[in-house]
Coordinates of C-alpha atoms in Angstrom, one line a residue:
M24 CA 142.7 87.3 137.5
T25 CA 141.0 90.7 137.8
E26 CA 142.5 91.4 141.3
P27 CA 146.1 90.5 140.3
W28 CA 145.9 92.7 137.2
D29 CA 144.4 95.5 139.2
L30 CA 147.4 95.3 141.6
I31 CA 149.9 95.2 138.7
D32 CA 148.1 98.1 136.9
A33 CA 148.2 100.2 140.1
W34 CA 151.9 99.5 140.7
L35 CA 152.7 100.3 137.0
A36 CA 150.6 103.5 137.2
K37 CA 152.6 104.7 140.1
N38 CA 156.1 103.4 139.2
A39 CA 156.2 102.8 135.4
P40 CA 153.3 104.6 133.7
A41 CA 155.0 104.2 130.3
S42 CA 155.0 100.5 130.7
L43 CA 151.3 100.4 131.7
A44 CA 150.5 102.4 128.6
E45 CA 152.3 99.7 126.5
L46 CA 150.0 96.9 127.6
R47 CA 147.2 96.1 125.2
P48 CA 143.7 97.2 126.3
R49 CA 141.1 94.8 127.5
A50 CA 139.4 92.5 125.1
S51 CA 135.6 92.6 125.0
P52 CA 133.6 89.5 126.0
E53 CA 132.4 89.2 122.4
A54 CA 136.0 89.2 121.1
V55 CA 136.9 86.5 123.6
G56 CA 133.9 84.5 122.5
C57 CA 135.0 84.8 118.9
T58 CA 138.5 83.6 119.9
E59 CA 136.9 80.5 121.5
G60 CA 135.0 79.9 118.3
R61 CA 138.2 80.0 116.3
L62 CA 139.9 77.6 118.8
A63 CA 136.7 75.3 118.8
F64 CA 136.8 75.0 122.6
E65 CA 136.1 77.2 125.6
I66 CA 139.2 78.7 127.1
P67 CA 139.6 78.3 130.9
A68 CA 138.0 81.0 133.1
D69 CA 141.3 82.5 134.4
L70 CA 142.7 83.0 130.9
R71 CA 139.3 84.5 129.8
E72 CA 139.4 86.9 132.8
S73 CA 143.0 87.9 132.1
L74 CA 142.1 88.7 128.4
L75 CA 139.2 90.8 129.7
C76 CA 141.8 92.8 131.7
H77 CA 144.6 93.1 129.1
D78 CA 144.6 91.5 125.6
G79 CA 148.2 90.4 126.0
D80 CA 151.5 92.3 125.9
D81 CA 153.2 92.6 122.5
T82 CA 155.9 95.0 123.5
C83 CA 159.5 94.4 122.7
I84 CA 160.4 94.0 126.3
A85 CA 157.6 92.4 128.4
V86 CA 156.1 94.5 131.2
L87 CA 156.0 91.4 133.5
P88 CA 159.2 89.7 134.6
C89 CA 158.4 86.6 132.6
D90 CA 157.3 85.6 129.1
P91 CA 154.8 88.1 127.8
P92 CA 151.1 87.1 127.8
Y93 CA 149.6 86.5 124.4
S94 CA 146.8 88.5 122.8
R95 CA 143.7 86.7 121.5
E96 CA 145.1 86.7 118.0
R97 CA 148.5 85.3 119.1
I98 CA 146.8 82.5 121.1
V99 CA 144.9 81.4 117.9
E100 CA 148.0 81.9 115.7
I101 CA 150.3 79.8 118.0
R102 CA 147.7 77.1 118.5
T103 CA 147.1 76.9 114.8
L104 CA 150.8 76.5 114.1
R105 CA 151.2 73.9 116.8
M106 CA 148.2 71.9 115.6
R107 CA 149.5 72.0 112.0
I108 CA 152.7 70.2 112.9
W109 CA 151.4 68.0 115.8
D110 CA 151.0 64.3 115.1
A111 CA 148.6 62.8 117.7
D112 CA 149.6 59.3 116.5
D113 CA 153.4 59.7 117.0
P114 CA 154.3 56.8 119.3
D115 CA 157.5 58.6 120.4
R116 CA 155.3 61.4 121.9
R117 CA 152.8 59.3 123.8
D118 CA 154.5 59.9 127.2
D119 CA 156.1 63.3 126.3
P120 CA 153.5 65.1 124.2
W121 CA 154.6 67.8 121.8
W122 CA 151.2 69.4 121.8
G123 CA 147.7 68.7 123.0
A124 CA 144.5 69.3 121.1
R125 CA 142.9 71.4 123.9
W126 CA 146.0 73.2 125.1
A127 CA 145.6 77.0 125.0
P128 CA 148.9 78.9 124.8
F129 CA 148.8 82.0 126.9
A130 CA 152.4 83.3 127.1
G131 CA 155.7 82.6 125.5
R132 CA 158.7 83.8 123.6
D133 CA 160.8 82.4 120.8
G134 CA 158.8 79.3 120.4
D135 CA 158.7 78.3 124.1
E136 CA 155.0 78.3 125.0
H137 CA 153.2 78.3 128.3
F138 CA 149.8 76.7 128.0
V139 CA 146.7 75.9 130.1
N140 CA 145.0 72.6 129.5
A141 CA 141.3 73.2 128.5
R142 CA 140.3 69.6 128.6
T143 CA 137.8 68.3 131.1
G144 CA 138.8 65.8 133.8
L145 CA 142.0 65.3 135.8
W146 CA 144.3 67.7 133.9
C147 CA 141.7 70.5 133.5
N148 CA 143.3 73.9 134.0
R149 CA 146.8 72.5 134.6
L150 CA 149.6 74.7 133.4
G151 CA 152.5 73.5 131.3
R152 CA 155.4 74.6 129.1
V153 CA 156.6 73.3 125.8
A154 CA 159.9 74.2 124.4
Y155 CA 160.4 74.8 120.7

């Protein structure tokens, strides 16, 4: 993720320096480790690396042409909210899960979340989207 962020940052520096200035600064490795502690699982390497480049985008209008990436704090906040209302035993959600215990939200807007699956096994590092 460092290389794509370097390319994005270079383009923004040349073409939209004000937008580059609005991106959050990089998170420290210690801060990312603290976030993993709060989540109670290790976040996937690409998400970790992205946070080490920019700790999200909390501007009113996202810099990237998609849903804005979350900060470490927002990742924890969104996951905590989703886990609070998630019912793992709901038989209506067995084939269409509302949320997974090791899904790490990384971007979104208005309750629509993009996540990366931090479980081990077949679905490890798979991306997904859950609408509100």
